Amino acid sequence: MEQREIILRAIGVLTETQEMVRRLSDGEALDTDLSQLGRLVSEVFPTVEIPAGVTAEQAAELTIAALMPASVSLVEAFAFLFTQLAKVHDEGRGDVNSKELLQEIALRMSDPGEPESD
């Protein structure tokens, strides 16, 4: 999965989380279906196959090597979005809220001609 797609999916996770917080504060029940975060994690992280006969240390090394790129990609996506949200907050901008900013970023990221970050 490309980084651009991971960022777009992370926007979905953040948007879903905002809605969950709103529903909880309104006393509503939450869905028990797999969340967007769960789906994103299950799609980003590869299945790790450990060959028979390897030591525990080798199994750990194989697992880390297989999962590290996906972990870094997820952290980068959420760090990018945090930075964008923090920048607007720090500038004291009241003309845009977090939901609108996430939508704007999603539109920018959906355009293949746009760079991935500022």
PDB file of C-alpha atoms in Angstrom:
ATOM      1  CA  MET A   1       0.000   0.000   0.000  1.00  0.00           C
ATOM      2  CA  GLU A   2       1.454   3.392  -0.994  1.00  0.00           C
ATOM      3  CA  GLN A   3       2.072   6.098   1.617  1.00  0.00           C
ATOM      4  CA  ARG A   4      -0.511   8.373  -0.030  1.00  0.00           C
ATOM      5  CA  GLU A   5      -3.166   5.681   0.416  1.00  0.00           C
ATOM      6  CA  ILE A   6      -2.109   5.068   4.008  1.00  0.00           C
ATOM      7  CA  ILE A   7      -2.489   8.803   4.751  1.00  0.00           C
ATOM      8  CA  LEU A   8      -5.936   8.821   3.160  1.00  0.00           C
ATOM      9  CA  ARG A   9      -6.936   5.808   5.233  1.00  0.00           C
ATOM     10  CA  ALA A  10      -5.497   7.466   8.367  1.00  0.00           C
ATOM     11  CA  ILE A  11      -7.746  10.455   7.652  1.00  0.00           C
ATOM     12  CA  GLY A  12     -10.662   8.022   7.646  1.00  0.00           C
ATOM     13  CA  VAL A  13      -9.517   6.658  11.008  1.00  0.00           C
ATOM     14  CA  LEU A  14      -9.289  10.149  12.507  1.00  0.00           C
ATOM     15  CA  THR A  15     -12.671  11.123  11.101  1.00  0.00           C
ATOM     16  CA  GLU A  16     -14.220   7.932  12.450  1.00  0.00           C
ATOM     17  CA  THR A  17     -12.643   8.578  15.841  1.00  0.00           C
ATOM     18  CA  GLN A  18     -14.080  12.104  15.932  1.00  0.00           C
ATOM     19  CA  GLU A  19     -17.516  10.654  15.225  1.00  0.00           C
ATOM     20  CA  MET A  20     -17.052   7.988  17.931  1.00  0.00           C
ATOM     21  CA  VAL A  21     -16.125  10.656  20.486  1.00  0.00           C
ATOM     22  CA  ARG A  22     -19.174  12.710  19.502  1.00  0.00           C
ATOM     23  CA  ARG A  23     -21.450   9.690  19.826  1.00  0.00           C
ATOM     24  CA  LEU A  24     -19.983   8.748  23.198  1.00  0.00           C
ATOM     25  CA  SER A  25     -20.437  12.289  24.500  1.00  0.00           C
ATOM     26  CA  ASP A  26     -24.072  12.131  23.320  1.00  0.00           C
ATOM     27  CA  GLY A  27     -24.525   8.836  25.210  1.00  0.00           C
ATOM     28  CA  GLU A  28     -24.950   6.761  22.052  1.00  0.00           C
ATOM     29  CA  ALA A  29     -23.796   3.161  21.689  1.00  0.00           C
ATOM     30  CA  LEU A  30     -20.847   2.359  19.453  1.00  0.00           C
ATOM     31  CA  ASP A  31     -20.782  -0.188  16.645  1.00  0.00           C
ATOM     32  CA  THR A  32     -18.893  -3.369  17.386  1.00  0.00           C
ATOM     33  CA  ASP A  33     -17.853  -3.919  13.759  1.00  0.00           C
ATOM     34  CA  LEU A  34     -14.177  -3.791  12.864  1.00  0.00           C
ATOM     35  CA  SER A  35     -13.211  -0.136  12.825  1.00  0.00           C
ATOM     36  CA  GLN A  36     -11.393   1.615  10.003  1.00  0.00           C
ATOM     37  CA  LEU A  37      -8.256   1.425  12.140  1.00  0.00           C
ATOM     38  CA  GLY A  38      -8.618  -2.329  12.446  1.00  0.00           C
ATOM     39  CA  ARG A  39      -9.130  -2.690   8.710  1.00  0.00           C
ATOM     40  CA  LEU A  40      -6.172  -0.406   7.954  1.00  0.00           C
ATOM     41  CA  VAL A  41      -3.874  -2.342  10.275  1.00  0.00           C
ATOM     42  CA  SER A  42      -4.980  -5.678   8.853  1.00  0.00           C
ATOM     43  CA  GLU A  43      -4.327  -4.448   5.305  1.00  0.00           C
ATOM     44  CA  VAL A  44      -1.008  -2.706   5.978  1.00  0.00           C
ATOM     45  CA  PHE A  45       0.669  -5.379   8.086  1.00  0.00           C
ATOM     46  CA  PRO A  46       1.794  -8.462   6.188  1.00  0.00           C
ATOM     47  CA  THR A  47       1.301 -12.005   7.344  1.00  0.00           C
ATOM     48  CA  VAL A  48       4.523 -13.242   8.872  1.00  0.00           C
ATOM     49  CA  GLU A  49       5.474 -16.824   8.218  1.00  0.00           C
ATOM     50  CA  ILE A  50       8.147 -18.287  10.451  1.00  0.00           C
ATOM     51  CA  PRO A  51       9.924 -21.333   9.018  1.00  0.00           C
ATOM     52  CA  ALA A  52      10.014 -24.440  11.127  1.00  0.00           C
ATOM     53  CA  GLY A  53      13.191 -24.994  13.072  1.00  0.00           C
ATOM     54  CA  VAL A  54      14.233 -21.382  13.588  1.00  0.00           C
ATOM     55  CA  THR A  55      15.234 -20.189  17.020  1.00  0.00           C
ATOM     56  CA  ALA A  56      13.109 -17.758  18.998  1.00  0.00           C
ATOM     57  CA  GLU A  57      15.675 -15.051  18.281  1.00  0.00           C
ATOM     58  CA  GLN A  58      15.537 -15.733  14.536  1.00  0.00           C
ATOM     59  CA  ALA A  59      11.744 -15.738  14.642  1.00  0.00           C
ATOM     60  CA  ALA A  60      11.785 -12.363  16.387  1.00  0.00           C
ATOM     61  CA  GLU A  61      14.218 -10.946  13.824  1.00  0.00           C
ATOM     62  CA  LEU A  62      12.076 -12.207  10.922  1.00  0.00           C
ATOM     63  CA  THR A  63       8.959 -10.736  12.510  1.00  0.00           C
ATOM     64  CA  ILE A  64      10.563  -7.348  13.127  1.00  0.00           C
ATOM     65  CA  ALA A  65      11.970  -7.235   9.594  1.00  0.00           C
ATOM     66  CA  ALA A  66       8.544  -8.048   8.132  1.00  0.00           C
ATOM     67  CA  LEU A  67       6.545  -5.615  10.291  1.00  0.00           C
ATOM     68  CA  MET A  68       8.910  -2.644  10.551  1.00  0.00           C
ATOM     69  CA  PRO A  69       8.154  -1.056   7.140  1.00  0.00           C
ATOM     70  CA  ALA A  70       4.390  -1.133   7.803  1.00  0.00           C
ATOM     71  CA  SER A  71       4.881   0.255  11.310  1.00  0.00           C
ATOM     72  CA  VAL A  72       6.990   3.128  10.004  1.00  0.00           C
ATOM     73  CA  SER A  73       4.443   3.898   7.269  1.00  0.00           C
ATOM     74  CA  LEU A  74       1.579   4.070   9.764  1.00  0.00           C
ATOM     75  CA  VAL A  75       3.530   6.250  12.182  1.00  0.00           C
ATOM     76  CA  GLU A  76       4.591   8.563   9.341  1.00  0.00           C
ATOM     77  CA  ALA A  77       0.979   8.926   8.154  1.00  0.00           C
ATOM     78  CA  PHE A  78      -0.385   9.802  11.585  1.00  0.00           C
ATOM     79  CA  ALA A  79       2.600  12.072  12.354  1.00  0.00           C
ATOM     80  CA  PHE A  80       2.022  13.933   9.079  1.00  0.00           C
ATOM     81  CA  LEU A  81      -1.653  14.453   9.909  1.00  0.00           C
ATOM     82  CA  PHE A  82      -0.865  15.492  13.482  1.00  0.00           C
ATOM     83  CA  THR A  83       1.630  18.045  12.177  1.00  0.00           C
ATOM     84  CA  GLN A  84      -0.932  19.486   9.769  1.00  0.00           C
ATOM     85  CA  LEU A  85      -3.579  19.747  12.501  1.00  0.00           C
ATOM     86  CA  ALA A  86      -1.098  21.193  14.996  1.00  0.00           C
ATOM     87  CA  LYS A  87       0.076  23.807  12.496  1.00  0.00           C
ATOM     88  CA  VAL A  88      -3.469  25.131  12.032  1.00  0.00           C
ATOM     89  CA  HIS A  89      -4.015  25.087  15.787  1.00  0.00           C
ATOM     90  CA  ASP A  90      -0.731  26.863  16.536  1.00  0.00           C
ATOM     91  CA  GLU A  91      -1.518  29.537  13.968  1.00  0.00           C
ATOM     92  CA  GLY A  92      -4.729  30.208  15.894  1.00  0.00           C
ATOM     93  CA  ARG A  93      -6.848  29.793  12.801  1.00  0.00           C
ATOM     94  CA  GLY A  94     -10.531  29.801  13.567  1.00  0.00           C
ATOM     95  CA  ASP A  95     -11.626  29.710   9.942  1.00  0.00           C
ATOM     96  CA  VAL A  96     -11.176  25.947   9.663  1.00  0.00           C
ATOM     97  CA  ASN A  97     -11.955  23.088  12.043  1.00  0.00           C
ATOM     98  CA  SER A  98     -10.224  19.729  12.200  1.00  0.00           C
ATOM     99  CA  LYS A  99     -12.877  17.945  10.149  1.00  0.00           C
ATOM    100  CA  GLU A 100     -12.609  20.535   7.366  1.00  0.00           C
ATOM    101  CA  LEU A 101      -8.817  20.369   7.439  1.00  0.00           C
ATOM    102  CA  LEU A 102      -8.857  16.579   7.185  1.00  0.00           C
ATOM    103  CA  GLN A 103     -11.235  16.854   4.216  1.00  0.00           C
ATOM    104  CA  GLU A 104      -8.923  19.396   2.573  1.00  0.00           C
ATOM    105  CA  ILE A 105      -5.908  17.137   3.089  1.00  0.00           C
ATOM    106  CA  ALA A 106      -7.840  14.171   1.712  1.00  0.00           C
ATOM    107  CA  LEU A 107      -8.696  16.135  -1.425  1.00  0.00           C
ATOM    108  CA  ARG A 108      -5.068  17.209  -1.823  1.00  0.00           C
ATOM    109  CA  MET A 109      -3.822  13.651  -1.288  1.00  0.00           C
ATOM    110  CA  SER A 110      -6.364  12.271  -3.755  1.00  0.00           C
ATOM    111  CA  ASP A 111      -4.820  14.393  -6.511  1.00  0.00           C
ATOM    112  CA  PRO A 112      -1.893  12.342  -7.865  1.00  0.00           C
ATOM    113  CA  GLY A 113      -0.161  15.550  -9.019  1.00  0.00           C
ATOM    114  CA  GLU A 114       0.089  16.916  -5.462  1.00  0.00           C
ATOM    115  CA  PRO A 115       3.111  16.252  -3.226  1.00  0.00           C
ATOM    116  CA  GLU A 116       2.507  14.110  -0.162  1.00  0.00           C
ATOM    117  CA  SER A 117       3.605  16.668   2.433  1.00  0.00           C
ATOM    118  CA  ASP A 118       4.276  20.365   2.963  1.00  0.00           C
TER     119      ASP A 118
END
